[in-house]
Short mmCIF file of N, CA and C in Angstrom, two decimals:
data_model
loop_
_atom_site.label_atom_id
_atom_site.label_comp_id
_atom_site.label_asym_id
_atom_site.label_seq_id
_atom_site.Cartn_x
_atom_site.Cartn_y
_atom_site.Cartn_z
N LYS A 195 -24.73 6.28 25.29
CA LYS A 195 -24.88 5.32 23.98
C LYS A 195 -24.10 6.70 22.89
N ALA A 196 -24.14 5.66 21.88
CA ALA A 196 -23.17 6.45 20.87
C ALA A 196 -23.98 6.26 19.54
N LEU A 197 -23.95 7.02 18.67
CA LEU A 197 -24.24 6.67 17.03
C LEU A 197 -23.25 7.21 16.16
N PHE A 198 -22.40 6.33 15.64
CA PHE A 198 -21.43 6.74 14.31
C PHE A 198 -22.27 7.30 13.21
N TRP A 199 -21.83 8.43 12.88
CA TRP A 199 -22.78 8.90 11.70
C TRP A 199 -21.67 9.32 10.66
N GLU A 200 -21.57 8.90 9.40
CA GLU A 200 -20.62 8.91 8.44
C GLU A 200 -21.28 9.32 7.03
N SER A 201 -20.57 9.96 6.19
CA SER A 201 -21.01 10.11 4.73
C SER A 201 -21.09 8.74 4.09
N GLY A 202 -22.51 8.52 3.28
CA GLY A 202 -22.49 7.32 3.04
C GLY A 202 -21.82 6.86 1.80
N PHE A 203 -21.73 5.69 1.48
CA PHE A 203 -21.09 4.99 0.36
C PHE A 203 -21.56 5.46 -1.02
N PHE A 204 -22.61 6.01 -0.94
CA PHE A 204 -23.31 6.42 -2.09
C PHE A 204 -23.94 7.88 -1.87
N PRO A 205 -24.12 8.85 -2.97
CA PRO A 205 -24.50 10.07 -2.81
C PRO A 205 -26.01 10.16 -2.29
N GLY A 206 -26.29 10.99 -1.33
CA GLY A 206 -27.54 11.19 -0.22
C GLY A 206 -27.94 9.89 0.66
N HIS A 207 -27.13 9.15 0.82
CA HIS A 207 -27.17 8.11 1.95
C HIS A 207 -26.12 8.45 3.12
N LEU A 208 -26.51 8.16 4.06
CA LEU A 208 -25.70 8.26 5.37
C LEU A 208 -25.42 6.60 5.85
N TYR A 209 -24.21 6.39 6.64
CA TYR A 209 -23.93 5.21 7.06
C TYR A 209 -24.21 5.79 8.74
N LEU A 210 -24.77 4.76 9.29
CA LEU A 210 -25.14 4.91 10.84
C LEU A 210 -24.64 3.63 11.27
N ASP A 211 -24.13 3.59 12.54
CA ASP A 211 -23.89 2.41 13.33
C ASP A 211 -23.67 2.57 14.53
N ALA A 212 -24.28 1.77 15.57
CA ALA A 212 -24.10 2.12 16.95
C ALA A 212 -22.92 1.50 17.71
N ARG A 213 -22.17 0.58 16.95
CA ARG A 213 -20.98 -0.06 17.36
C ARG A 213 -19.70 0.44 17.03
N SER A 214 -19.46 0.96 15.73
CA SER A 214 -18.31 1.65 15.22
C SER A 214 -18.25 2.21 13.98
N PRO A 215 -17.15 2.83 13.33
CA PRO A 215 -17.29 3.72 12.31
C PRO A 215 -16.98 2.46 11.18
N HIS A 216 -17.26 2.28 10.25
CA HIS A 216 -17.02 1.35 8.97
C HIS A 216 -15.83 0.70 9.07
N PHE A 217 -14.81 1.85 9.17
CA PHE A 217 -13.30 1.35 9.06
C PHE A 217 -12.65 0.50 10.03
N PHE A 218 -13.59 0.23 11.10
CA PHE A 218 -12.87 -0.40 12.02
C PHE A 218 -13.33 -1.87 12.05
N ARG A 219 -12.50 -2.66 11.60
CA ARG A 219 -12.62 -4.02 10.81
C ARG A 219 -13.15 -4.90 12.29
N GLY A 220 -14.37 -5.75 12.01
CA GLY A 220 -14.63 -6.54 12.98
C GLY A 220 -15.62 -5.88 13.98
N LEU A 221 -15.68 -4.74 14.14
CA LEU A 221 -16.61 -4.01 14.83
C LEU A 221 -18.10 -3.57 14.52
N PRO A 222 -17.86 -3.11 13.31
CA PRO A 222 -19.29 -2.30 12.80
C PRO A 222 -20.52 -3.63 12.79
N SER A 223 -21.55 -3.04 12.98
CA SER A 223 -22.98 -3.95 13.13
C SER A 223 -22.89 -4.52 11.48
N LEU A 224 -22.75 -3.62 10.63
CA LEU A 224 -22.99 -4.40 9.22
C LEU A 224 -22.03 -5.33 8.63
N GLU A 225 -20.76 -5.67 9.29
CA GLU A 225 -19.93 -6.95 9.61
C GLU A 225 -20.91 -8.10 9.67
N ALA A 226 -21.83 -8.26 10.70
CA ALA A 226 -22.56 -9.26 11.35
C ALA A 226 -24.02 -9.39 10.49
N GLN A 227 -24.14 -8.61 9.58
CA GLN A 227 -25.17 -8.70 8.87
C GLN A 227 -25.10 -9.77 7.83
N PRO A 228 -25.93 -10.91 7.45
CA PRO A 228 -25.76 -11.66 6.30
C PRO A 228 -25.95 -11.12 4.65
N ALA A 229 -24.85 -10.95 4.20
CA ALA A 229 -25.46 -10.73 2.61
C ALA A 229 -26.44 -11.41 1.95
N LEU A 230 -26.97 -10.69 1.10
CA LEU A 230 -28.60 -11.38 0.68
C LEU A 230 -27.99 -12.17 -0.61
N SER A 231 -27.91 -13.27 -0.87
CA SER A 231 -27.57 -14.13 -2.12
C SER A 231 -29.03 -14.71 -2.73
N PRO A 232 -29.55 -14.43 -3.79
CA PRO A 232 -28.96 -12.93 -4.84
C PRO A 232 -29.50 -11.95 -3.88
N ALA A 233 -29.09 -10.81 -4.45
CA ALA A 233 -29.63 -9.30 -3.96
C ALA A 233 -30.76 -9.21 -4.23
N SER A 234 -31.66 -8.54 -3.05
CA SER A 234 -32.94 -7.92 -3.33
C SER A 234 -33.24 -7.24 -4.39
N GLY A 235 -34.49 -7.46 -4.94
CA GLY A 235 -34.76 -6.60 -5.97
C GLY A 235 -34.76 -5.02 -5.92
N ALA A 236 -34.65 -4.56 -4.81
CA ALA A 236 -34.60 -3.10 -4.55
C ALA A 236 -32.97 -3.00 -4.56
N THR A 237 -32.08 -3.70 -3.93
CA THR A 237 -30.65 -3.56 -4.23
C THR A 237 -30.00 -3.57 -5.83
N THR A 238 -30.79 -4.63 -6.31
CA THR A 238 -30.62 -4.93 -7.85
C THR A 238 -30.77 -3.52 -8.73
N ALA A 239 -32.46 -2.99 -8.32
CA ALA A 239 -32.45 -1.58 -8.81
C ALA A 239 -31.83 -0.59 -8.83
N PHE A 240 -31.42 -0.31 -7.39
CA PHE A 240 -30.43 0.61 -7.08
C PHE A 240 -29.20 0.62 -7.77
N ILE A 241 -28.75 -0.40 -7.75
CA ILE A 241 -27.57 -0.61 -8.56
C ILE A 241 -27.30 -0.13 -9.97
N GLU A 242 -28.43 -0.89 -10.64
CA GLU A 242 -28.53 -0.62 -11.99
C GLU A 242 -28.77 1.04 -12.32
N ARG A 243 -29.69 1.87 -11.41
CA ARG A 243 -29.75 2.95 -11.57
C ARG A 243 -28.41 3.68 -11.40
N TRP A 244 -27.61 3.35 -10.47
CA TRP A 244 -26.51 4.03 -10.15
C TRP A 244 -25.63 3.73 -11.13
N LYS A 245 -25.51 2.73 -11.97
CA LYS A 245 -24.18 2.58 -12.88
C LYS A 245 -25.17 3.38 -14.21
N LYS A 246 -26.55 3.42 -14.51
CA LYS A 246 -26.99 4.21 -15.67
C LYS A 246 -26.42 5.61 -15.64
N ASN A 247 -26.64 6.12 -14.16
CA ASN A 247 -26.55 7.65 -14.14
C ASN A 247 -24.97 7.89 -13.79
N ARG A 248 -24.09 6.91 -13.81
CA ARG A 248 -22.86 6.99 -13.82
C ARG A 248 -22.49 7.82 -12.65
N GLN A 249 -23.23 7.60 -11.52
CA GLN A 249 -22.60 8.07 -10.39
C GLN A 249 -21.54 8.00 -9.45
N SER A 250 -20.95 8.92 -8.72
CA SER A 250 -20.05 8.38 -7.83
C SER A 250 -20.54 9.59 -6.63
N LYS A 251 -19.53 9.13 -5.51
CA LYS A 251 -19.87 9.82 -4.10
C LYS A 251 -19.70 11.22 -4.32
N TYR A 252 -18.76 11.73 -4.84
CA TYR A 252 -18.13 13.10 -5.01
C TYR A 252 -18.39 13.86 -6.38
N GLU A 253 -19.04 15.02 -6.47
CA GLU A 253 -18.85 15.54 -7.67
C GLU A 253 -17.74 15.39 -8.83
N GLN A 254 -18.09 15.30 -10.03
CA GLN A 254 -17.14 14.81 -10.94
C GLN A 254 -16.58 16.00 -11.53
N ASN A 255 -15.10 15.94 -11.98
CA ASN A 255 -14.57 17.26 -12.47
C ASN A 255 -14.02 16.73 -13.94
N THR A 256 -14.51 17.12 -15.15
CA THR A 256 -14.10 17.12 -16.27
C THR A 256 -13.13 17.69 -17.10
N GLN A 257 -12.51 18.67 -16.20
CA GLN A 257 -11.26 19.38 -16.98
C GLN A 257 -10.07 18.85 -17.61
N ALA A 258 -9.82 17.60 -16.98
CA ALA A 258 -8.54 16.80 -17.44
C ALA A 258 -8.92 15.61 -18.32
N LEU A 259 -10.56 15.64 -18.46
CA LEU A 259 -10.70 14.29 -19.28
C LEU A 259 -10.32 14.30 -20.51
N ASP A 260 -10.15 15.32 -21.44
CA ASP A 260 -9.42 15.47 -22.75
C ASP A 260 -8.33 14.86 -22.78
N ARG A 261 -7.49 15.36 -21.96
CA ARG A 261 -6.07 14.80 -21.65
C ARG A 261 -6.03 13.47 -21.09
N PHE A 262 -6.98 12.85 -20.43
CA PHE A 262 -7.02 11.48 -20.24
C PHE A 262 -7.17 10.75 -21.47
N VAL A 263 -8.14 11.08 -22.26
CA VAL A 263 -8.82 10.28 -23.28
C VAL A 263 -7.47 10.29 -24.41
N ALA A 264 -6.80 11.16 -24.17
CA ALA A 264 -5.66 11.21 -25.53
C ALA A 264 -4.50 10.45 -24.73
N TRP A 265 -4.28 10.46 -23.49
CA TRP A 265 -3.40 9.31 -23.08
C TRP A 265 -3.64 8.25 -23.24
N THR A 266 -4.89 7.70 -22.81
CA THR A 266 -5.36 6.48 -22.81
C THR A 266 -5.29 5.77 -24.37
N ALA A 267 -5.61 6.89 -25.39
CA ALA A 267 -5.53 6.20 -26.77
C ALA A 267 -3.94 5.96 -27.25
N ALA A 268 -2.99 6.85 -26.83
CA ALA A 268 -1.71 6.71 -27.17
C ALA A 268 -0.96 5.50 -26.70
N ASP A 269 -1.49 4.47 -26.19
CA ASP A 269 -0.81 3.40 -25.86
C ASP A 269 -1.75 2.18 -25.62
N ASN A 270 -1.50 1.23 -26.07
CA ASN A 270 -2.56 -0.18 -25.61
C ASN A 270 -1.98 -0.85 -24.49
N ARG A 271 -1.20 -0.80 -23.64
CA ARG A 271 -0.79 -1.45 -22.55
C ARG A 271 -1.75 -1.30 -21.45
N PRO A 272 -1.76 -2.45 -20.56
CA PRO A 272 -3.01 -2.21 -19.75
C PRO A 272 -2.93 -1.01 -18.82
N ILE A 273 -4.00 -0.65 -17.97
CA ILE A 273 -3.81 0.40 -17.26
C ILE A 273 -4.31 0.01 -16.06
N LEU A 274 -3.85 0.43 -14.83
CA LEU A 274 -4.04 0.35 -13.41
C LEU A 274 -4.37 1.58 -13.02
N PHE A 275 -5.88 1.84 -12.40
CA PHE A 275 -6.42 3.02 -12.00
C PHE A 275 -6.07 2.63 -10.31
N VAL A 276 -5.64 3.99 -9.87
CA VAL A 276 -5.16 4.28 -8.44
C VAL A 276 -6.03 5.41 -8.08
N ALA A 277 -6.81 5.18 -7.02
CA ALA A 277 -7.73 6.02 -6.42
C ALA A 277 -7.18 6.96 -5.40
N GLY A 278 -6.71 8.07 -5.14
CA GLY A 278 -5.95 8.81 -4.29
C GLY A 278 -6.75 8.79 -2.81
N ARG A 279 -6.29 9.23 -1.93
CA ARG A 279 -7.01 9.10 -0.36
C ARG A 279 -6.76 10.47 0.16
N VAL A 280 -7.19 11.19 1.20
CA VAL A 280 -6.98 11.97 1.89
C VAL A 280 -5.79 11.47 2.98
N PRO A 281 -4.49 12.00 2.90
CA PRO A 281 -3.54 11.04 3.54
C PRO A 281 -3.81 11.07 5.22
N LYS A 282 -4.41 12.06 6.09
CA LYS A 282 -4.47 11.95 7.20
C LYS A 282 -5.84 11.50 7.50
N ASP A 283 -6.82 11.21 6.57
CA ASP A 283 -8.14 10.60 6.97
C ASP A 283 -8.18 9.39 7.95
N ALA A 284 -8.71 9.27 8.95
CA ALA A 284 -8.77 8.00 9.53
C ALA A 284 -9.21 6.73 9.04
N ASN A 285 -10.09 6.77 7.98
CA ASN A 285 -10.14 5.59 7.13
C ASN A 285 -8.90 5.24 6.37
N ALA A 286 -8.05 6.05 6.14
CA ALA A 286 -6.94 5.88 4.97
C ALA A 286 -5.90 5.21 6.45
N VAL A 287 -5.60 6.16 7.28
CA VAL A 287 -4.55 5.54 8.30
C VAL A 287 -5.00 4.45 9.10
N VAL A 288 -5.97 4.03 9.47
CA VAL A 288 -6.26 2.75 10.02
C VAL A 288 -5.57 1.52 9.59
N GLY A 289 -5.49 1.46 8.16
CA GLY A 289 -5.21 0.38 7.65
C GLY A 289 -3.59 0.31 6.90
N LEU A 290 -2.97 1.36 7.57
CA LEU A 290 -1.48 1.44 7.04
C LEU A 290 -0.71 0.21 7.37
N GLY A 291 -0.71 -0.76 8.36
CA GLY A 291 0.07 -1.70 8.60
C GLY A 291 1.42 -1.43 8.77
N PRO A 292 2.19 -2.08 8.21
CA PRO A 292 3.67 -1.80 8.62
C PRO A 292 4.28 -0.20 8.05
N TYR A 293 3.18 0.65 7.16
CA TYR A 293 3.88 1.56 6.52
C TYR A 293 3.42 2.85 7.52
N ALA A 294 4.17 3.84 7.39
CA ALA A 294 4.27 5.09 8.39
C ALA A 294 3.35 5.96 7.55
N SER A 295 3.09 6.04 6.34
CA SER A 295 2.31 7.02 5.75
C SER A 295 1.68 6.40 4.59
N LEU A 296 0.47 6.98 4.01
CA LEU A 296 -0.01 6.58 2.85
C LEU A 296 0.81 6.57 1.51
N HIS A 297 1.58 7.84 1.59
CA HIS A 297 2.95 7.78 0.59
C HIS A 297 3.81 6.76 0.76
N ASP A 298 4.28 6.02 1.85
CA ASP A 298 5.32 4.97 2.08
C ASP A 298 4.13 4.06 1.28
N LEU A 299 2.99 3.68 1.89
CA LEU A 299 2.21 2.38 1.33
C LEU A 299 2.21 2.37 -0.24
N TYR A 300 1.83 3.67 -0.88
CA TYR A 300 1.78 3.47 -2.41
C TYR A 300 3.23 3.45 -2.93
N SER A 301 4.50 4.05 -2.36
CA SER A 301 5.62 3.86 -3.18
C SER A 301 5.86 2.30 -2.84
N GLY A 302 5.36 1.40 -2.06
CA GLY A 302 5.82 0.22 -1.65
C GLY A 302 5.00 -0.61 -2.89
N VAL A 303 3.78 -0.41 -2.92
CA VAL A 303 3.06 -1.19 -4.05
C VAL A 303 2.98 -0.71 -5.43
N LEU A 304 3.28 0.28 -5.87
CA LEU A 304 3.42 0.78 -7.08
C LEU A 304 4.56 0.68 -8.10
N ASN A 305 5.25 -0.41 -7.81
CA ASN A 305 6.52 -0.71 -8.67
C ASN A 305 5.74 -1.51 -9.69
N LEU A 306 5.12 -0.87 -10.79
CA LEU A 306 4.51 -1.52 -11.71
C LEU A 306 5.63 -1.87 -12.84
N PRO A 307 5.64 -2.89 -13.48
CA PRO A 307 6.58 -3.40 -14.64
C PRO A 307 6.05 -2.19 -15.90
N ASP A 308 6.95 -1.95 -16.51
CA ASP A 308 6.98 -1.51 -18.26
C ASP A 308 5.77 -1.92 -18.92
N THR A 309 5.08 -2.94 -18.89
CA THR A 309 4.09 -3.74 -19.29
C THR A 309 2.73 -2.89 -18.87
N TRP A 310 2.69 -2.07 -17.82
CA TRP A 310 1.62 -1.65 -17.20
C TRP A 310 1.73 -0.13 -17.20
N ARG A 311 0.69 0.77 -17.29
CA ARG A 311 0.61 2.05 -17.18
C ARG A 311 -0.54 2.58 -15.86
N MET A 312 -0.23 3.60 -15.36
CA MET A 312 -1.17 3.88 -14.17
C MET A 312 -1.57 5.18 -14.33
N VAL A 313 -3.09 5.28 -13.94
CA VAL A 313 -3.59 6.77 -13.74
C VAL A 313 -4.10 6.83 -12.19
N PHE A 314 -3.81 8.04 -11.88
CA PHE A 314 -3.89 8.39 -10.47
C PHE A 314 -4.84 9.61 -10.61
N LYS A 315 -6.12 9.26 -9.74
CA LYS A 315 -6.94 10.10 -9.65
C LYS A 315 -6.85 10.98 -8.02
N PRO A 316 -6.39 12.06 -8.08
CA PRO A 316 -6.44 12.51 -6.27
C PRO A 316 -7.94 12.90 -5.94
N HIS A 317 -7.74 12.28 -4.63
CA HIS A 317 -9.12 12.64 -3.87
C HIS A 317 -9.43 13.90 -3.85
N PRO A 318 -10.54 14.11 -4.02
CA PRO A 318 -11.52 15.32 -4.44
C PRO A 318 -11.32 16.49 -2.82
N LYS A 319 -10.94 15.71 -1.96
CA LYS A 319 -10.91 16.62 -0.64
C LYS A 319 -9.48 16.76 -0.10
N ALA A 320 -8.26 15.95 -0.93
CA ALA A 320 -7.14 16.36 -0.81
C ALA A 320 -6.43 17.55 -1.27
N PRO A 321 -5.62 18.20 -0.46
CA PRO A 321 -4.74 19.08 -1.29
C PRO A 321 -4.06 18.64 -2.15
N ILE A 322 -3.76 19.26 -3.12
CA ILE A 322 -2.86 18.84 -4.45
C ILE A 322 -1.54 18.69 -4.31
N ASP A 323 -0.95 19.55 -3.22
CA ASP A 323 0.45 19.27 -2.62
C ASP A 323 0.45 18.04 -1.76
N HIS A 324 -0.39 17.56 -1.32
CA HIS A 324 -0.47 16.38 -0.33
C HIS A 324 -0.87 14.86 -0.87
N GLN A 325 -0.43 14.96 -2.31
CA GLN A 325 -0.85 13.49 -2.84
C GLN A 325 0.35 12.56 -2.65
N PRO A 326 -0.24 11.34 -2.51
CA PRO A 326 0.60 10.14 -2.10
C PRO A 326 1.56 9.60 -3.06
N ILE A 327 1.98 10.17 -4.28
CA ILE A 327 2.66 10.02 -5.06
C ILE A 327 3.51 10.90 -5.76
N ASP A 328 4.87 10.86 -6.19
CA ASP A 328 5.47 11.84 -6.43
C ASP A 328 5.72 12.09 -8.19
N GLN A 329 4.74 11.16 -8.62
CA GLN A 329 5.63 10.98 -10.09
C GLN A 329 4.47 11.86 -11.29
N PRO A 330 5.25 12.86 -11.72
CA PRO A 330 4.44 13.61 -12.87
C PRO A 330 3.88 12.86 -14.03
N ASP A 331 3.08 13.36 -15.01
CA ASP A 331 2.56 12.82 -15.89
C ASP A 331 3.60 12.28 -17.14
N SER A 332 3.59 11.29 -17.50
CA SER A 332 4.56 10.45 -18.36
C SER A 332 3.65 9.52 -19.37
N ALA A 333 4.45 8.93 -19.94
CA ALA A 333 3.92 7.90 -20.82
C ALA A 333 3.26 6.41 -19.96
N ASN A 334 3.83 6.30 -18.82
CA ASN A 334 3.22 5.48 -17.54
C ASN A 334 2.54 5.87 -17.04
N VAL A 335 2.30 7.37 -16.40
CA VAL A 335 1.73 7.50 -15.60
C VAL A 335 0.90 8.90 -15.91
N PHE A 336 -0.67 8.99 -15.61
CA PHE A 336 -1.40 9.83 -15.84
C PHE A 336 -1.76 10.36 -14.36
N PHE A 337 -1.70 11.71 -14.08
CA PHE A 337 -2.13 12.24 -12.74
C PHE A 337 -2.84 13.23 -13.06
N GLY A 338 -4.18 13.15 -12.90
CA GLY A 338 -5.27 13.96 -13.03
C GLY A 338 -6.76 13.88 -12.10
N ASP A 339 -7.45 14.90 -12.27
CA ASP A 339 -8.44 14.79 -11.50
C ASP A 339 -9.70 14.66 -12.45
N ILE A 340 -10.02 13.63 -13.05
CA ILE A 340 -10.98 12.71 -13.90
C ILE A 340 -12.20 12.08 -13.18
N PRO A 341 -13.34 12.23 -14.12
CA PRO A 341 -14.29 11.42 -13.60
C PRO A 341 -13.99 10.03 -13.01
N VAL A 342 -14.25 9.59 -11.97
CA VAL A 342 -14.21 7.98 -11.31
C VAL A 342 -14.74 7.03 -12.26
N ILE A 343 -15.86 7.23 -12.87
CA ILE A 343 -16.23 6.13 -13.72
C ILE A 343 -15.59 5.97 -15.10
N ASP A 344 -15.11 7.17 -15.28
CA ASP A 344 -14.18 7.13 -16.54
C ASP A 344 -12.99 6.43 -16.55
N ALA A 345 -12.36 6.73 -15.20
CA ALA A 345 -10.99 6.08 -14.89
C ALA A 345 -11.30 4.52 -14.71
N ILE A 346 -12.31 4.24 -14.18
CA ILE A 346 -12.78 2.64 -13.76
C ILE A 346 -12.87 2.02 -15.19
N GLU A 347 -14.04 2.65 -15.96
CA GLU A 347 -13.86 1.83 -17.25
C GLU A 347 -12.80 1.84 -18.08
N SER A 348 -12.22 2.84 -18.25
CA SER A 348 -10.92 2.67 -19.17
C SER A 348 -9.64 1.75 -18.51
N SER A 349 -10.04 1.24 -17.16
CA SER A 349 -8.72 0.58 -16.80
C SER A 349 -8.97 -0.48 -16.82
N ASP A 350 -7.77 -1.48 -16.38
CA ASP A 350 -7.92 -3.05 -16.61
C ASP A 350 -8.26 -3.77 -15.04
N ALA A 351 -7.61 -2.60 -14.18
CA ALA A 351 -7.88 -3.03 -12.91
C ALA A 351 -7.96 -1.82 -11.93
N VAL A 352 -8.03 -1.92 -11.04
CA VAL A 352 -8.16 -0.89 -9.76
C VAL A 352 -7.83 -0.79 -8.37
N LEU A 353 -6.93 -0.11 -7.90
CA LEU A 353 -6.15 -0.50 -6.66
C LEU A 353 -6.78 0.82 -5.85
N VAL A 354 -7.03 0.27 -4.67
CA VAL A 354 -7.75 1.24 -3.69
C VAL A 354 -7.16 0.90 -2.21
N HIS A 355 -7.12 1.86 -1.47
CA HIS A 355 -6.58 1.96 -0.01
C HIS A 355 -7.87 2.38 0.71
N SER A 356 -8.74 1.55 1.08
CA SER A 356 -9.86 1.61 2.10
C SER A 356 -10.92 2.62 1.12
N SER A 357 -11.09 2.61 0.04
CA SER A 357 -11.87 3.86 -0.87
C SER A 357 -12.94 3.69 -1.15
N ASN A 358 -14.21 4.34 -1.30
CA ASN A 358 -15.29 4.26 -1.93
C ASN A 358 -15.21 3.72 -3.37
N VAL A 359 -14.18 4.10 -3.72
CA VAL A 359 -13.61 3.83 -5.08
C VAL A 359 -13.55 2.17 -5.55
N GLY A 360 -13.20 1.50 -4.61
CA GLY A 360 -13.32 0.36 -4.61
C GLY A 360 -14.48 -0.51 -4.47
N LEU A 361 -15.59 -0.13 -3.92
CA LEU A 361 -16.99 -0.26 -4.16
C LEU A 361 -17.67 -0.35 -5.22
N GLU A 362 -17.22 1.13 -5.79
CA GLU A 362 -17.81 1.28 -7.13
C GLU A 362 -17.38 0.85 -8.12
N ALA A 363 -15.94 0.42 -8.23
CA ALA A 363 -15.20 -0.30 -9.28
C ALA A 363 -15.82 -2.00 -9.19
N LEU A 364 -15.79 -2.46 -8.03
CA LEU A 364 -16.73 -4.13 -7.68
C LEU A 364 -18.10 -4.18 -8.53
N LEU A 365 -18.94 -2.95 -8.43
CA LEU A 365 -20.18 -2.90 -8.82
C LEU A 365 -20.28 -2.83 -10.44
N LEU A 366 -19.07 -2.13 -10.73
CA LEU A 366 -18.77 -1.92 -12.29
C LEU A 366 -18.16 -3.39 -12.94
N ASP A 367 -17.99 -4.37 -12.12
CA ASP A 367 -17.16 -5.45 -12.65
C ASP A 367 -15.80 -5.69 -13.07
N LYS A 368 -15.17 -4.74 -12.13
CA LYS A 368 -13.47 -4.36 -12.60
C LYS A 368 -12.71 -4.83 -11.51
N PRO A 369 -11.68 -6.02 -11.80
CA PRO A 369 -10.82 -6.59 -11.12
C PRO A 369 -10.35 -5.55 -9.94
N THR A 370 -10.24 -5.73 -8.82
CA THR A 370 -9.95 -4.57 -7.55
C THR A 370 -9.14 -5.17 -6.87
N LEU A 371 -8.16 -4.43 -6.52
CA LEU A 371 -7.00 -4.86 -5.47
C LEU A 371 -7.05 -3.83 -4.28
N VAL A 372 -7.00 -4.26 -3.20
CA VAL A 372 -7.68 -3.53 -2.16
C VAL A 372 -6.40 -3.61 -1.11
N THR A 373 -5.73 -2.35 -0.61
CA THR A 373 -5.10 -2.55 0.68
C THR A 373 -5.72 -1.53 1.50
N GLY A 374 -5.37 -1.77 2.79
CA GLY A 374 -6.13 -1.67 3.96
C GLY A 374 -7.42 -2.40 4.22
N GLN A 375 -8.10 -2.08 5.05
CA GLN A 375 -9.43 -2.64 5.36
C GLN A 375 -10.77 -2.24 5.28
N PRO A 376 -11.23 -1.61 3.62
CA PRO A 376 -12.47 -1.42 3.64
C PRO A 376 -13.48 -2.38 4.05
N ILE A 377 -14.73 -1.76 4.65
CA ILE A 377 -15.71 -3.06 4.81
C ILE A 377 -16.24 -4.21 3.99
N TYR A 378 -15.95 -3.64 2.43
CA TYR A 378 -16.19 -4.50 1.17
C TYR A 378 -15.01 -5.64 1.32
N SER A 379 -13.99 -5.30 1.88
CA SER A 379 -12.86 -6.35 1.01
C SER A 379 -12.97 -7.47 1.62
N ALA A 380 -13.82 -8.03 2.67
CA ALA A 380 -14.09 -9.49 2.94
C ALA A 380 -15.35 -9.96 2.75
N SER A 381 -16.16 -9.06 1.94
CA SER A 381 -17.69 -9.81 1.66
C SER A 381 -18.04 -10.33 0.62
N GLY A 382 -16.92 -11.15 -0.04
CA GLY A 382 -16.96 -12.03 -1.21
C GLY A 382 -17.52 -11.12 -2.27
#
């Protein structure tokens, strides 16, 4: 028998499943569990506490926050927040579909019209020289390690590839576009 043990979707929590890691769609036990509607009181309290404390899965870096605030204030076009991934992470690779790499996937989906801007936050565990986009900072693109909550709150929509950030954006009621197959993508 095996038990799959992963870092949880929220700090201080683990994901355990006797059937599969969470990113193998159709296999995890969690997918067979019915969603509670409405959410339980404990769940609602957890989410409200999480929002109030501006939590995220990883420690948040604020070094580029002043530069980000100035970038957002310089233009009133809508912003798409793209959360970076670790390019070779199994969770990222499983849902690439016809793309050979995460870089190819992002190149295929990030042809934004000039009416939009994009903020790209690198994954905190990805080497800076292995990021899936090639674009430097410009009037259209901000590239920097900023707190996830600030990026979500400042954006008009969020694009993720099997990222915990997608779940966080959904909990903050932000329109969320998903590539890949995160466990929350088909959960209503």
